[in-house]
mmCIF file of C-alpha atoms in Angstrom:
data_model
loop_
_atom_site.group_PDB
_atom_site.id
_atom_site.type_symbol
_atom_site.label_atom_id
_atom_site.label_comp_id
_atom_site.label_asym_id
_atom_site.label_seq_id
_atom_site.Cartn_x
_atom_site.Cartn_y
_atom_site.Cartn_z
ATOM 1 C CA UNK A 898 26.599 -70.329 -57.799
ATOM 2 C CA UNK A 899 24.371 -68.321 -60.131
ATOM 3 C CA UNK A 900 22.701 -69.940 -63.203
ATOM 4 C CA UNK A 901 25.085 -71.372 -65.773
ATOM 5 C CA UNK A 902 27.723 -68.725 -65.192
ATOM 6 C CA UNK A 903 28.962 -70.583 -62.084
ATOM 7 C CA UNK A 904 30.005 -67.202 -60.646
ATOM 8 C CA UNK A 905 30.086 -66.789 -56.887
ATOM 9 C CA UNK A 906 27.717 -64.258 -55.383
ATOM 10 C CA UNK A 907 27.622 -63.129 -51.775
ATOM 11 C CA UNK A 908 24.314 -62.740 -50.001
ATOM 12 C CA UNK A 909 23.959 -60.029 -47.359
ATOM 13 C CA UNK A 910 23.207 -61.268 -43.875
ATOM 14 C CA UNK A 911 20.672 -58.457 -43.405
ATOM 15 C CA UNK A 912 17.964 -56.802 -45.422
ATOM 16 C CA UNK A 913 19.137 -53.745 -47.360
ATOM 17 C CA UNK A 914 17.705 -51.376 -44.736
ATOM 18 C CA UNK A 915 19.319 -53.237 -41.841
ATOM 19 C CA UNK A 916 22.577 -53.621 -43.746
ATOM 20 C CA UNK A 917 22.751 -49.852 -44.192
ATOM 21 C CA UNK A 918 22.088 -49.334 -40.490
ATOM 22 C CA UNK A 919 24.844 -51.772 -39.510
ATOM 23 C CA UNK A 920 27.307 -49.981 -41.796
ATOM 24 C CA UNK A 921 26.254 -46.646 -40.307
ATOM 25 C CA UNK A 922 26.735 -47.889 -36.739
ATOM 26 C CA UNK A 923 30.130 -49.447 -37.426
ATOM 27 C CA UNK A 924 31.354 -46.367 -39.274
ATOM 28 C CA UNK A 925 30.246 -44.243 -36.299
ATOM 29 C CA UNK A 926 33.002 -45.961 -34.327
ATOM 30 C CA UNK A 927 35.579 -46.424 -37.082
ATOM 31 C CA UNK A 928 35.698 -42.776 -38.156
ATOM 32 C CA UNK A 929 36.534 -41.693 -34.592
ATOM 33 C CA UNK A 930 38.645 -44.567 -33.279
ATOM 34 C CA UNK A 931 40.882 -45.121 -36.283
ATOM 35 C CA UNK A 932 44.056 -46.648 -34.806
ATOM 36 C CA UNK A 933 44.639 -50.111 -33.342
ATOM 37 C CA UNK A 934 45.239 -48.660 -29.885
ATOM 38 C CA UNK A 935 41.643 -47.404 -29.769
ATOM 39 C CA UNK A 936 39.824 -50.423 -31.175
ATOM 40 C CA UNK A 937 38.186 -51.360 -27.838
ATOM 41 C CA UNK A 938 34.835 -51.036 -29.578
ATOM 42 C CA UNK A 939 35.783 -53.781 -32.035
ATOM 43 C CA UNK A 940 36.881 -56.066 -29.187
ATOM 44 C CA UNK A 941 33.528 -55.424 -27.494
ATOM 45 C CA UNK A 942 31.693 -56.507 -30.642
ATOM 46 C CA UNK A 943 33.757 -59.684 -31.050
ATOM 47 C CA UNK A 944 33.350 -60.462 -27.358
ATOM 48 C CA UNK A 945 29.615 -59.939 -27.738
ATOM 49 C CA UNK A 946 29.379 -62.679 -30.345
ATOM 50 C CA UNK A 947 31.742 -65.056 -28.529
ATOM 51 C CA UNK A 948 30.654 -64.623 -24.909
ATOM 52 C CA UNK A 949 27.475 -62.552 -24.630
ATOM 53 C CA UNK A 950 24.999 -64.147 -27.008
ATOM 54 C CA UNK A 951 25.063 -61.599 -29.804
ATOM 55 C CA UNK A 952 23.545 -62.864 -33.058
ATOM 56 C CA UNK A 953 22.067 -61.602 -36.308
ATOM 57 C CA UNK A 954 18.708 -60.847 -34.684
ATOM 58 C CA UNK A 955 20.063 -58.633 -31.891
ATOM 59 C CA UNK A 956 23.166 -57.231 -33.592
ATOM 60 C CA UNK A 957 21.761 -53.776 -34.328
ATOM 61 C CA UNK A 958 20.253 -53.271 -30.875
ATOM 62 C CA UNK A 959 23.523 -54.352 -29.251
ATOM 63 C CA UNK A 960 25.531 -52.005 -31.462
ATOM 64 C CA UNK A 961 23.213 -49.183 -30.442
ATOM 65 C CA UNK A 962 23.673 -50.051 -26.759
ATOM 66 C CA UNK A 963 27.451 -50.102 -27.207
ATOM 67 C CA UNK A 964 27.313 -46.704 -28.908
ATOM 68 C CA UNK A 965 25.140 -45.317 -26.105
ATOM 69 C CA UNK A 966 27.526 -46.582 -23.440
ATOM 70 C CA UNK A 967 30.550 -45.202 -25.301
ATOM 71 C CA UNK A 968 28.911 -41.794 -25.665
ATOM 72 C CA UNK A 969 27.671 -41.648 -22.097
ATOM 73 C CA UNK A 970 30.972 -42.528 -20.421
ATOM 74 C CA UNK A 971 32.784 -39.399 -19.203
ATOM 75 C CA UNK A 972 30.265 -37.235 -21.030
ATOM 76 C CA UNK A 973 31.103 -33.530 -20.805
ATOM 77 C CA UNK A 974 29.601 -31.245 -23.416
ATOM 78 C CA UNK A 975 30.517 -27.616 -22.671
ATOM 79 C CA UNK A 976 34.268 -27.749 -23.100
ATOM 80 C CA UNK A 977 34.906 -26.262 -26.539
ATOM 81 C CA UNK A 978 37.521 -28.214 -28.493
ATOM 82 C CA UNK A 979 38.000 -30.612 -25.541
ATOM 83 C CA UNK A 980 34.618 -32.283 -26.034
ATOM 84 C CA UNK A 981 35.056 -35.951 -26.947
ATOM 85 C CA UNK A 982 34.552 -36.451 -30.663
ATOM 86 C CA UNK A 983 32.453 -39.593 -30.370
ATOM 87 C CA UNK A 984 29.590 -37.704 -28.714
ATOM 88 C CA UNK A 985 29.105 -35.699 -31.911
ATOM 89 C CA UNK A 986 28.883 -38.870 -33.995
ATOM 90 C CA UNK A 987 26.427 -40.435 -31.575
ATOM 91 C CA UNK A 988 24.257 -37.317 -31.638
ATOM 92 C CA UNK A 989 24.316 -37.292 -35.446
ATOM 93 C CA UNK A 990 23.128 -40.906 -35.398
ATOM 94 C CA UNK A 991 20.220 -39.970 -33.127
ATOM 95 C CA UNK A 992 19.350 -37.014 -35.363
ATOM 96 C CA UNK A 993 19.419 -39.229 -38.434
ATOM 97 C CA UNK A 994 17.072 -41.747 -36.803
ATOM 98 C CA UNK A 995 14.728 -38.969 -35.715
ATOM 99 C CA UNK A 996 14.718 -37.612 -39.242
ATOM 100 C CA UNK A 997 13.845 -41.020 -40.687
ATOM 101 C CA UNK A 998 11.114 -41.698 -38.145
ATOM 102 C CA UNK A 999 9.686 -38.219 -37.676
ATOM 103 C CA UNK A 1000 10.919 -34.814 -38.798
ATOM 104 C CA UNK A 1001 13.971 -32.749 -38.036
ATOM 105 C CA UNK A 1002 11.705 -29.748 -37.453
ATOM 106 C CA UNK A 1003 11.216 -30.972 -33.898
ATOM 107 C CA UNK A 1004 14.770 -29.785 -33.244
ATOM 108 C CA UNK A 1005 14.535 -26.479 -35.061
ATOM 109 C CA UNK A 1006 12.090 -23.663 -34.232
ATOM 110 C CA UNK A 1007 9.969 -23.318 -37.374
ATOM 111 C CA UNK A 1008 9.732 -19.551 -37.105
ATOM 112 C CA UNK A 1009 13.535 -19.311 -37.174
ATOM 113 C CA UNK A 1010 14.250 -21.458 -40.225
ATOM 114 C CA UNK A 1011 16.177 -20.057 -43.158
ATOM 115 C CA UNK A 1012 13.432 -21.207 -45.576
ATOM 116 C CA UNK A 1013 15.160 -20.375 -48.847
ATOM 117 C CA UNK A 1014 18.029 -22.733 -47.941
ATOM 118 C CA UNK A 1015 16.089 -25.378 -46.009
ATOM 119 C CA UNK A 1016 15.460 -27.915 -48.771
ATOM 120 C CA UNK A 1017 19.028 -27.765 -49.969
ATOM 121 C CA UNK A 1018 20.402 -28.243 -46.466
ATOM 122 C CA UNK A 1019 17.867 -30.983 -45.739
ATOM 123 C CA UNK A 1020 19.369 -33.081 -48.537
ATOM 124 C CA UNK A 1021 22.294 -33.726 -46.196
ATOM 125 C CA UNK A 1022 19.919 -35.736 -44.011
ATOM 126 C CA UNK A 1023 18.758 -37.929 -46.891
ATOM 127 C CA UNK A 1024 22.279 -39.021 -47.798
ATOM 128 C CA UNK A 1025 23.910 -38.853 -44.376
ATOM 129 C CA UNK A 1026 26.914 -41.022 -43.612
ATOM 130 C CA UNK A 1027 29.850 -40.772 -41.234
ATOM 131 C CA UNK A 1028 33.193 -39.579 -42.528
ATOM 132 C CA UNK A 1029 36.539 -38.781 -40.929
ATOM 133 C CA UNK A 1030 35.679 -35.556 -39.110
ATOM 134 C CA UNK A 1031 38.394 -34.761 -36.591
ATOM 135 C CA UNK A 1032 38.097 -31.025 -36.007
ATOM 136 C CA UNK A 1033 35.689 -29.239 -33.659
ATOM 137 C CA UNK A 1034 34.224 -26.124 -35.198
ATOM 138 C CA UNK A 1035 32.728 -23.138 -33.387
ATOM 139 C CA UNK A 1036 29.697 -22.259 -35.498
ATOM 140 C CA UNK A 1037 29.690 -18.682 -34.231
ATOM 141 C CA UNK A 1038 33.397 -17.890 -34.657
ATOM 142 C CA UNK A 1039 35.464 -17.245 -31.548
ATOM 143 C CA UNK A 1040 36.876 -13.945 -32.789
ATOM 144 C CA UNK A 1041 33.504 -12.345 -33.588
ATOM 145 C CA UNK A 1042 32.992 -11.318 -29.985
ATOM 146 C CA UNK A 1043 36.391 -11.534 -28.321
ATOM 147 C CA UNK A 1044 35.711 -8.932 -25.675
ATOM 148 C CA UNK A 1045 32.587 -10.489 -24.205
ATOM 149 C CA UNK A 1046 32.647 -14.101 -25.469
ATOM 150 C CA UNK A 1047 28.848 -13.827 -25.582
ATOM 151 C CA UNK A 1048 28.725 -13.872 -21.811
ATOM 152 C CA UNK A 1049 28.688 -16.962 -19.619
ATOM 153 C CA UNK A 1050 26.340 -19.787 -18.802
ATOM 154 C CA UNK A 1051 26.347 -21.656 -15.494
ATOM 155 C CA UNK A 1052 29.562 -22.897 -13.873
ATOM 156 C CA UNK A 1053 31.673 -20.285 -15.600
ATOM 157 C CA UNK A 1054 31.353 -21.817 -19.078
ATOM 158 C CA UNK A 1055 31.709 -19.372 -21.956
ATOM 159 C CA UNK A 1056 28.752 -19.549 -24.321
ATOM 160 C CA UNK A 1057 31.168 -19.535 -27.240
ATOM 161 C CA UNK A 1058 32.568 -22.884 -25.978
ATOM 162 C CA UNK A 1059 29.241 -24.477 -25.047
ATOM 163 C CA UNK A 1060 27.770 -27.478 -26.858
ATOM 164 C CA UNK A 1061 25.185 -25.413 -28.706
ATOM 165 C CA UNK A 1062 27.970 -23.686 -30.655
ATOM 166 C CA UNK A 1063 30.027 -26.762 -31.544
ATOM 167 C CA UNK A 1064 30.089 -29.374 -34.298
ATOM 168 C CA UNK A 1065 32.526 -31.869 -35.771
ATOM 169 C CA UNK A 1066 33.867 -31.276 -39.280
ATOM 170 C CA UNK A 1067 36.730 -32.238 -41.570
ATOM 171 C CA UNK A 1068 39.986 -30.518 -40.655
ATOM 172 C CA UNK A 1069 40.472 -29.041 -44.141
ATOM 173 C CA UNK A 1070 36.968 -27.581 -44.085
ATOM 174 C CA UNK A 1071 37.588 -26.057 -40.657
ATOM 175 C CA UNK A 1072 40.639 -24.187 -41.920
ATOM 176 C CA UNK A 1073 38.687 -22.868 -44.897
ATOM 177 C CA UNK A 1074 35.860 -21.637 -42.658
ATOM 178 C CA UNK A 1075 38.256 -19.980 -40.228
ATOM 179 C CA UNK A 1076 36.615 -16.940 -38.651
ATOM 180 C CA UNK A 1077 33.793 -16.468 -41.148
ATOM 181 C CA UNK A 1078 30.297 -15.413 -40.129
ATOM 182 C CA UNK A 1079 27.601 -18.114 -39.948
ATOM 183 C CA UNK A 1080 25.853 -17.002 -43.195
ATOM 184 C CA UNK A 1081 29.166 -17.228 -45.049
ATOM 185 C CA UNK A 1082 29.856 -20.659 -43.553
ATOM 186 C CA UNK A 1083 26.437 -21.770 -44.766
ATOM 187 C CA UNK A 1084 27.203 -20.613 -48.301
ATOM 188 C CA UNK A 1085 30.574 -22.377 -48.285
ATOM 189 C CA UNK A 1086 28.988 -25.637 -47.178
ATOM 190 C CA UNK A 1087 26.274 -25.372 -49.826
ATOM 191 C CA UNK A 1088 28.915 -24.612 -52.437
ATOM 192 C CA UNK A 1089 30.646 -27.864 -51.545
ATOM 193 C CA UNK A 1090 27.327 -29.683 -51.748
ATOM 194 C CA UNK A 1091 26.654 -28.326 -55.221
ATOM 195 C CA UNK A 1092 30.092 -29.409 -56.394
ATOM 196 C CA UNK A 1093 29.862 -32.864 -54.857
ATOM 197 C CA UNK A 1094 26.372 -34.252 -54.283
ATOM 198 C CA UNK A 1095 27.799 -37.227 -52.434
ATOM 199 C CA UNK A 1096 29.430 -35.099 -49.770
ATOM 200 C CA UNK A 1097 28.270 -35.652 -46.206
ATOM 201 C CA UNK A 1098 28.209 -33.256 -43.257
ATOM 202 C CA UNK A 1099 27.546 -33.366 -39.539
ATOM 203 C CA UNK A 1100 23.798 -33.148 -39.019
ATOM 204 C CA UNK A 1101 24.299 -31.031 -35.924
ATOM 205 C CA UNK A 1102 26.153 -28.504 -38.054
ATOM 206 C CA UNK A 1103 23.429 -28.591 -40.704
ATOM 207 C CA UNK A 1104 20.765 -27.846 -38.091
ATOM 208 C CA UNK A 1105 22.724 -24.851 -36.812
ATOM 209 C CA UNK A 1106 23.024 -23.523 -40.351
ATOM 210 C CA UNK A 1107 19.262 -23.909 -40.835
ATOM 211 C CA UNK A 1108 18.676 -21.087 -38.355
ATOM 212 C CA UNK A 1109 18.127 -17.817 -40.190
ATOM 213 C CA UNK A 1110 20.724 -15.050 -40.295
ATOM 214 C CA UNK A 1111 19.002 -12.932 -37.668
ATOM 215 C CA UNK A 1112 19.399 -15.768 -35.133
ATOM 216 C CA UNK A 1113 23.164 -15.536 -35.600
ATOM 217 C CA UNK A 1114 23.460 -11.763 -35.331
ATOM 218 C CA UNK A 1115 25.668 -10.547 -32.489
ATOM 219 C CA UNK A 1116 22.695 -9.673 -30.261
ATOM 220 C CA UNK A 1117 20.841 -12.973 -30.853
ATOM 221 C CA UNK A 1118 23.701 -15.482 -31.085
ATOM 222 C CA UNK A 1119 23.812 -16.197 -27.346
ATOM 223 C CA UNK A 1120 20.115 -17.109 -27.248
ATOM 224 C CA UNK A 1121 20.430 -19.256 -30.378
ATOM 225 C CA UNK A 1122 23.429 -21.153 -29.019
ATOM 226 C CA UNK A 1123 21.727 -21.821 -25.681
ATOM 227 C CA UNK A 1124 18.478 -22.889 -27.346
ATOM 228 C CA UNK A 1125 20.195 -25.247 -29.781
ATOM 229 C CA UNK A 1126 22.388 -26.679 -27.021
ATOM 230 C CA UNK A 1127 19.353 -27.350 -24.857
ATOM 231 C CA UNK A 1128 17.558 -29.198 -27.668
ATOM 232 C CA UNK A 1129 20.596 -31.344 -28.466
ATOM 233 C CA UNK A 1130 21.181 -32.222 -24.804
ATOM 234 C CA UNK A 1131 17.524 -33.191 -24.433
ATOM 235 C CA UNK A 1132 17.882 -35.639 -27.315
ATOM 236 C CA UNK A 1133 21.035 -37.138 -25.801
ATOM 237 C CA UNK A 1134 19.455 -37.450 -22.359
ATOM 238 C CA UNK A 1135 16.362 -39.025 -23.860
ATOM 239 C CA UNK A 1136 18.607 -41.722 -25.310
ATOM 240 C CA UNK A 1137 20.772 -42.138 -22.196
ATOM 241 C CA UNK A 1138 17.730 -42.541 -19.962
ATOM 242 C CA UNK A 1139 15.889 -44.993 -22.209
#
């Protein structure tokens, strides 16, 4: 009860900061595994409290371990639209934590930043949240280099389909981007941001769009994709091996 009003008020189990982190972790799962048939993650959480000693004090660390295990299982990253969607959410969570603790510049070569757009794009990090993103986007469009597909990386993987060229976005936004160039995709995303300041975006996508236009020219795109992919895989492996 509160004062003389006798109204009921609910008290959060966690501090505001921890509450936000719990919501972020749970939404990482929910926005990917939306149907009852794929709610194994929820069973794992309930089982954790019932049988494995989960409690308020270790809830966040256990959620992070569950997310790591879910992302690591059957992890294959250079398969174009066949890459498992959860890995993108898990990577975005790692990027968000890195941004809060350090700086996102560690994952973007400073000399290659599109400086005039950086602050505007960076605002996506400050207000990041997970949303229902169910479409894999090729940042450098597949039809921009149909004849060569930007060459190949090891094991016969086309660069165009490698992890450094992929991100997870809303299906309606994917159709609107279609086969646009990267600079035009950047402008379309920023246009949406200006219209709706609460809009969220994949942080992996935002980082790719932070590279300057020259990095995404036809003769530099392959190097940019490989470099970005390497940095993202290093972050994932750092987490998996911890």
